[in-house]
Amino acid sequence: MNVSPMIDPNAAPAPSDRRIIAVASGKGGVGKTWLAITLAQTLARQGRRTLLFDGDLGLANVDIQLGLMPDTDLQSVFSGQMALTDVIQTHEPTGFDIIAGRSGAGGLARLPIERLDALGERLVNLAPAYDHVLIDLGAGIETTVRRLVRPAGTVLVVTNEEPTSLTDAYAFIKLTVRDQPATDIRIVVNMAPSKGAGEHAYRTLVKACENFLKFTPKLAGIVRRDARVPDCIRHQMPLLSRFPNCEAAEDVAAIVQGLSDPP
Ligand SMILES: Nc1ncnc2c1ncn2[C@@H]1O[C@H](COP(=O)(O)OP(=O)(O)OP(=O)(O)O)[C@@H](O)[C@H]1O
Ligand SMILES: [Mg+2]
């Protein structure tokens, strides 16, 4: 972890649109997709116009977690058949809009940078129609994943308390600080056995960021491990539709509350 920050002179221009929120992690399986869906549902319940974009281009699974069979998806956009606005679908039970991906679409996972940037631009153009645009990213730190962070003014880096997850979150933060120094990077500790354990994981990650990057990412929130989360995913139902008052729902509501805090 002993790498000092290098500010790239060709870094992306400062994304000013904090309406656009990327959900990232580094390590896979830490709960990005679930969190992005639950944030979207929480925001929609508060009457905010919300778009959830499935940015996990290779292994899209927003539709799977929600039990949807989308008529159209990003594949139609990239094959030139449809515009991005044409593939927006409203998830009627929750009220937020979705741009679904196509799981197993190998071609989408290998899009060249120019096409990723063009996609990002189109998302930026869509943002004024919404109060919030959430981007659920794939795992990893490859350029194809990180390029979709560029349109975002806020990045929620999700980790759990395991050392591998913390290390990968650190790697993601390091690259984002280098490429997009003005982006508001915040940490979510998910699946925490307790609030205290989550705070300990956050402090561990912040210590590495401060020591090696001279950067202190804020805590967006701690989401406790809650057995109702996998239960809902098994039933392909969003959390708040079944357990609106459970611990994980309460914790996501607190994250939403803090989103408007200044960076
Ligand atoms: N707060 C939580 N409590 C309990 N289980 C959770 C919680 N958050 C997520 N999970 C579990 O973690 C699993 C992985 O979640 P999810 O698919 O959203 O992760 P991901 O980071 O999007 O994965 P990938 O990197 O593959 O895209 C879920 O199936 C769910 O069972
Ligand atoms: Mg996912």
Coordinates of C-alpha atoms and ligand atoms in Angstrom, one line a residue:
M1 CA 0.0 0.0 0.0
N2 CA 3.1 2.3 0.0
V3 CA 2.2 4.3 -3.1
S4 CA 2.1 8.0 -3.0
P5 CA -0.6 9.8 -4.9
M6 CA 0.2 10.9 -8.4
I7 CA -2.1 13.6 -9.7
D8 CA -2.4 12.9 -13.4
P9 CA -2.2 16.1 -15.4
N10 CA -4.7 14.6 -17.9
A11 CA -7.1 13.9 -15.1
A12 CA -10.8 14.0 -15.9
P13 CA -12.4 17.4 -15.4
A14 CA -14.1 17.9 -12.1
P15 CA -17.5 16.2 -12.2
S16 CA -19.8 18.7 -10.6
D17 CA -23.0 16.7 -10.8
R18 CA -23.4 15.2 -7.3
R19 CA -26.8 13.9 -8.5
I20 CA -24.9 11.2 -10.3
I21 CA -23.7 8.6 -7.7
A22 CA -21.5 5.6 -8.7
V23 CA -21.6 2.6 -6.4
A24 CA -18.2 0.9 -6.6
S25 CA -16.1 -1.5 -4.6
G26 CA -13.0 -3.1 -5.9
K27 CA -13.8 -6.6 -4.5
G28 CA -16.8 -8.3 -5.8
G29 CA -19.8 -9.5 -3.9
V30 CA -19.8 -6.8 -1.2
G31 CA -23.4 -5.7 -1.9
K32 CA -23.1 -2.9 -4.5
T33 CA -26.1 -4.0 -6.6
W34 CA -28.2 -4.6 -3.5
L35 CA -27.2 -1.2 -2.1
A36 CA -27.8 0.6 -5.4
I37 CA -31.3 -0.9 -5.6
T38 CA -32.1 -0.2 -2.0
L39 CA -30.9 3.4 -2.3
A40 CA -33.0 3.8 -5.4
Q41 CA -36.1 2.4 -3.6
T42 CA -35.5 4.6 -0.5
L43 CA -35.1 7.7 -2.7
A44 CA -38.2 6.9 -4.8
R45 CA -40.2 6.4 -1.6
Q46 CA -39.2 10.0 -0.6
G47 CA -40.6 11.2 -3.9
R48 CA -37.3 11.8 -5.6
R49 CA -37.1 11.0 -9.3
T50 CA -34.4 8.3 -9.5
L51 CA -32.7 6.4 -12.3
L52 CA -30.8 3.3 -11.6
F53 CA -28.3 2.5 -14.4
D54 CA -26.9 -1.1 -14.5
G55 CA -23.2 -0.3 -15.2
D56 CA -22.0 -3.8 -14.5
L57 CA -21.6 -4.2 -18.2
G58 CA -20.4 -7.8 -18.3
L59 CA -22.5 -9.3 -15.5
A60 CA -25.5 -7.1 -15.2
N61 CA -27.8 -8.2 -12.4
V62 CA -30.1 -5.4 -11.3
D63 CA -32.9 -7.1 -13.2
I64 CA -32.1 -10.4 -11.6
Q65 CA -32.3 -9.0 -8.0
L66 CA -35.6 -7.4 -8.9
G67 CA -37.0 -10.4 -10.8
L68 CA -37.5 -8.4 -14.0
M69 CA -37.6 -9.5 -17.6
P70 CA -36.7 -6.2 -19.3
D71 CA -38.0 -5.8 -22.9
T72 CA -35.0 -3.7 -23.8
D73 CA -31.6 -3.2 -22.4
L74 CA -28.2 -1.7 -23.1
Q75 CA -27.4 -4.2 -25.7
S76 CA -30.0 -2.6 -28.0
V77 CA -28.3 0.8 -27.4
F78 CA -24.9 -0.5 -28.4
S79 CA -26.1 -2.4 -31.4
G80 CA -27.4 1.0 -32.6
Q81 CA -31.1 0.0 -32.5
M82 CA -32.2 2.3 -29.7
A83 CA -31.4 5.5 -27.9
L84 CA -30.5 5.4 -24.2
T85 CA -33.7 7.1 -23.4
D86 CA -35.7 4.4 -25.2
V87 CA -34.4 1.7 -22.9
I88 CA -35.5 3.4 -19.7
Q89 CA -38.2 1.4 -17.9
T90 CA -40.1 2.4 -14.8
H91 CA -40.1 -0.3 -12.1
E92 CA -43.8 0.1 -11.2
P93 CA -43.8 -1.5 -7.7
T94 CA -41.1 1.0 -6.5
G95 CA -41.4 4.0 -8.8
F96 CA -37.8 4.3 -9.9
D97 CA -36.5 4.1 -13.4
I98 CA -34.0 1.5 -14.6
I99 CA -31.7 1.1 -17.5
A100 CA -31.0 -2.6 -17.5
G101 CA -27.9 -4.3 -18.7
R102 CA -27.5 -7.7 -20.4
S103 CA -25.8 -10.4 -18.3
G104 CA -23.2 -12.3 -20.1
A105 CA -23.0 -9.7 -22.9
G106 CA -19.2 -10.2 -23.3
G107 CA -19.1 -7.4 -25.9
L108 CA -20.4 -4.8 -23.4
A109 CA -17.7 -5.8 -21.0
R110 CA -15.1 -5.0 -23.6
L111 CA -16.3 -1.7 -24.9
P112 CA -13.5 0.6 -26.0
I113 CA -12.9 3.7 -23.9
E114 CA -14.4 6.1 -26.4
R115 CA -17.7 4.3 -26.3
L116 CA -17.7 4.2 -22.5
D117 CA -17.1 7.9 -22.4
A118 CA -19.9 8.5 -24.9
L119 CA -22.1 6.4 -22.6
G120 CA -21.0 8.5 -19.6
E121 CA -21.9 11.7 -21.6
R122 CA -25.3 10.4 -22.3
L123 CA -25.9 9.7 -18.7
V124 CA -24.8 13.2 -17.8
N125 CA -27.3 14.5 -20.4
L126 CA -30.1 12.4 -18.8
A127 CA -29.3 13.6 -15.2
P128 CA -31.3 16.9 -15.3
A129 CA -34.5 14.9 -15.7
Y130 CA -33.8 13.2 -12.3
D131 CA -33.0 14.1 -8.7
H132 CA -30.6 11.2 -8.5
V133 CA -28.9 8.9 -11.1
L134 CA -27.3 5.8 -9.5
I135 CA -24.7 3.8 -11.4
D136 CA -24.2 0.2 -10.2
L137 CA -20.7 -0.7 -11.2
G138 CA -19.0 -4.0 -11.8
A139 CA -16.3 -5.3 -9.4
G140 CA -12.6 -4.6 -10.1
I141 CA -10.4 -1.7 -10.8
E142 CA -10.0 -2.1 -14.6
T143 CA -10.4 1.0 -16.8
T144 CA -13.7 -0.4 -18.1
V145 CA -15.1 -0.2 -14.6
R146 CA -13.5 3.1 -13.6
R147 CA -14.4 5.0 -16.7
L148 CA -18.0 4.9 -15.7
V149 CA -17.1 6.7 -12.5
R150 CA -16.2 9.8 -14.5
P151 CA -19.7 11.2 -14.9
A152 CA -20.3 10.8 -11.1
G153 CA -19.9 13.6 -8.7
T154 CA -20.2 11.2 -5.8
V155 CA -18.7 7.7 -5.5
L156 CA -19.8 5.4 -2.8
V157 CA -17.1 2.8 -2.3
V158 CA -18.6 -0.3 -0.7
T159 CA -16.5 -2.6 1.5
N160 CA -17.0 -5.1 4.2
E161 CA -14.7 -5.6 7.1
E162 CA -12.5 -8.3 5.5
P163 CA -8.9 -7.4 4.8
T164 CA -9.3 -8.4 1.1
S165 CA -12.3 -6.1 0.7
L166 CA -10.6 -3.2 2.5
T167 CA -7.4 -3.6 0.4
D168 CA -9.4 -3.6 -2.8
A169 CA -11.5 -0.6 -1.7
Y170 CA -8.2 1.2 -1.0
A171 CA -6.9 0.4 -4.5
F172 CA -10.1 1.7 -6.0
I173 CA -9.9 4.9 -4.0
K174 CA -6.2 5.4 -4.9
L175 CA -7.0 5.3 -8.6
T176 CA -10.0 7.5 -8.3
V177 CA -8.2 10.1 -6.3
R178 CA -5.5 10.1 -8.9
D179 CA -7.8 10.3 -11.9
Q180 CA -10.6 12.4 -10.4
P181 CA -9.3 14.4 -7.5
A182 CA -12.5 16.5 -7.2
T183 CA -14.8 13.6 -6.9
D184 CA -16.6 13.2 -3.6
I185 CA -15.5 9.7 -2.5
R186 CA -17.4 8.2 0.5
I187 CA -17.2 4.8 2.1
V188 CA -20.0 2.4 2.9
V189 CA -19.2 -0.5 5.2
N190 CA -21.7 -3.2 4.4
M191 CA -22.6 -6.4 6.1
A192 CA -21.1 -5.1 9.4
P193 CA -21.7 -7.5 12.3
S194 CA -22.3 -4.4 14.4
K195 CA -22.0 -0.6 14.1
G196 CA -18.8 -0.8 16.2
A197 CA -17.2 -3.4 13.9
G198 CA -18.2 -1.2 10.9
E199 CA -16.6 1.9 12.4
H200 CA -13.4 -0.1 13.1
A201 CA -13.3 -1.2 9.4
Y202 CA -13.8 2.4 8.3
R203 CA -11.0 3.7 10.5
T204 CA -8.7 1.0 9.1
L205 CA -9.4 2.1 5.6
V206 CA -9.2 5.8 6.4
K207 CA -5.8 5.3 8.1
A208 CA -4.4 3.8 4.9
C209 CA -5.9 6.6 2.8
E210 CA -4.4 9.2 5.1
N211 CA -1.0 7.6 5.3
F212 CA -0.5 6.9 1.7
L213 CA -2.8 9.3 -0.2
K214 CA -3.1 12.2 2.2
F215 CA -6.8 11.9 1.7
T216 CA -9.6 11.4 4.2
P217 CA -12.7 9.8 2.6
K218 CA -15.9 10.5 4.6
L219 CA -18.1 7.7 6.0
A220 CA -21.3 7.5 4.0
G221 CA -22.6 4.9 6.5
I222 CA -22.5 1.5 8.0
V223 CA -25.1 -1.1 6.9
R224 CA -25.5 -4.0 9.3
R225 CA -25.6 -7.6 8.2
D226 CA -29.2 -8.5 8.0
A227 CA -30.6 -11.9 7.2
R228 CA -33.6 -10.2 5.5
V229 CA -31.3 -9.0 2.7
P230 CA -30.4 -12.4 1.2
D231 CA -34.0 -13.5 1.9
C232 CA -35.3 -10.7 -0.3
I233 CA -32.7 -11.4 -3.0
R234 CA -33.8 -15.1 -3.0
H235 CA -37.4 -13.9 -3.6
Q236 CA -36.2 -11.3 -6.2
M237 CA -37.9 -8.6 -4.2
P238 CA -36.5 -5.2 -3.2
L239 CA -35.9 -4.9 0.6
L240 CA -38.4 -2.2 1.4
S241 CA -41.3 -4.0 -0.3
R242 CA -41.0 -6.7 2.3
F243 CA -39.2 -5.3 5.3
P244 CA -39.4 -1.5 5.3
N245 CA -38.4 -1.2 8.9
C246 CA -35.6 -3.8 9.2
E247 CA -32.0 -2.8 10.3
A248 CA -30.5 -2.8 6.8
A249 CA -33.4 -0.5 5.6
E250 CA -32.8 1.8 8.5
D251 CA -29.1 2.0 7.7
V252 CA -29.7 2.7 4.1
A253 CA -32.1 5.5 5.0
A254 CA -29.4 7.1 7.1
I255 CA -27.0 7.0 4.1
V256 CA -29.7 8.7 2.0
Q257 CA -30.1 11.4 4.6
G258 CA -26.4 12.1 4.5
L259 CA -26.1 12.3 0.7
S260 CA -26.9 16.0 0.7
D261 CA -24.2 16.8 3.2
P262 CA -21.4 18.8 1.7
P263 CA -18.3 16.9 0.6
Ligands
LIG1 N1 -26.4 -5.9 4.5 C1 -26.4 -7.1 4.1 N2 -26.7 -8.1 5.0 C2 -26.7 -9.4 4.6 N3 -26.3 -9.8 3.4 C3 -26.0 -8.9 2.5 C4 -26.0 -7.5 2.8 N4 -25.7 -6.8 1.6 C5 -25.5 -7.7 0.7 N5 -25.6 -9.0 1.2 C6 -25.4 -10.3 0.5 O1 -24.4 -10.1 -0.4 C7 -24.7 -10.8 -1.7 C8 -23.9 -10.0 -2.8 O2 -24.6 -8.8 -3.0 P1 -24.5 -8.1 -4.4 O3 -24.8 -9.0 -5.5 O4 -25.4 -6.9 -4.3 O5 -23.0 -7.7 -4.4 P2 -22.2 -7.0 -5.6 O6 -21.1 -6.2 -4.9 O7 -23.1 -6.2 -6.5 O8 -21.5 -8.2 -6.3 P3 -20.8 -8.2 -7.8 O9 -19.4 -7.6 -7.4 O10 -20.7 -9.6 -8.2 O11 -21.6 -7.3 -8.7 C9 -26.2 -10.7 -1.8 O12 -26.6 -11.9 -2.5 C10 -26.6 -10.7 -0.4 O13 -27.0 -12.0 0.1
MG2 MG -23.3 -6.3 -8.5

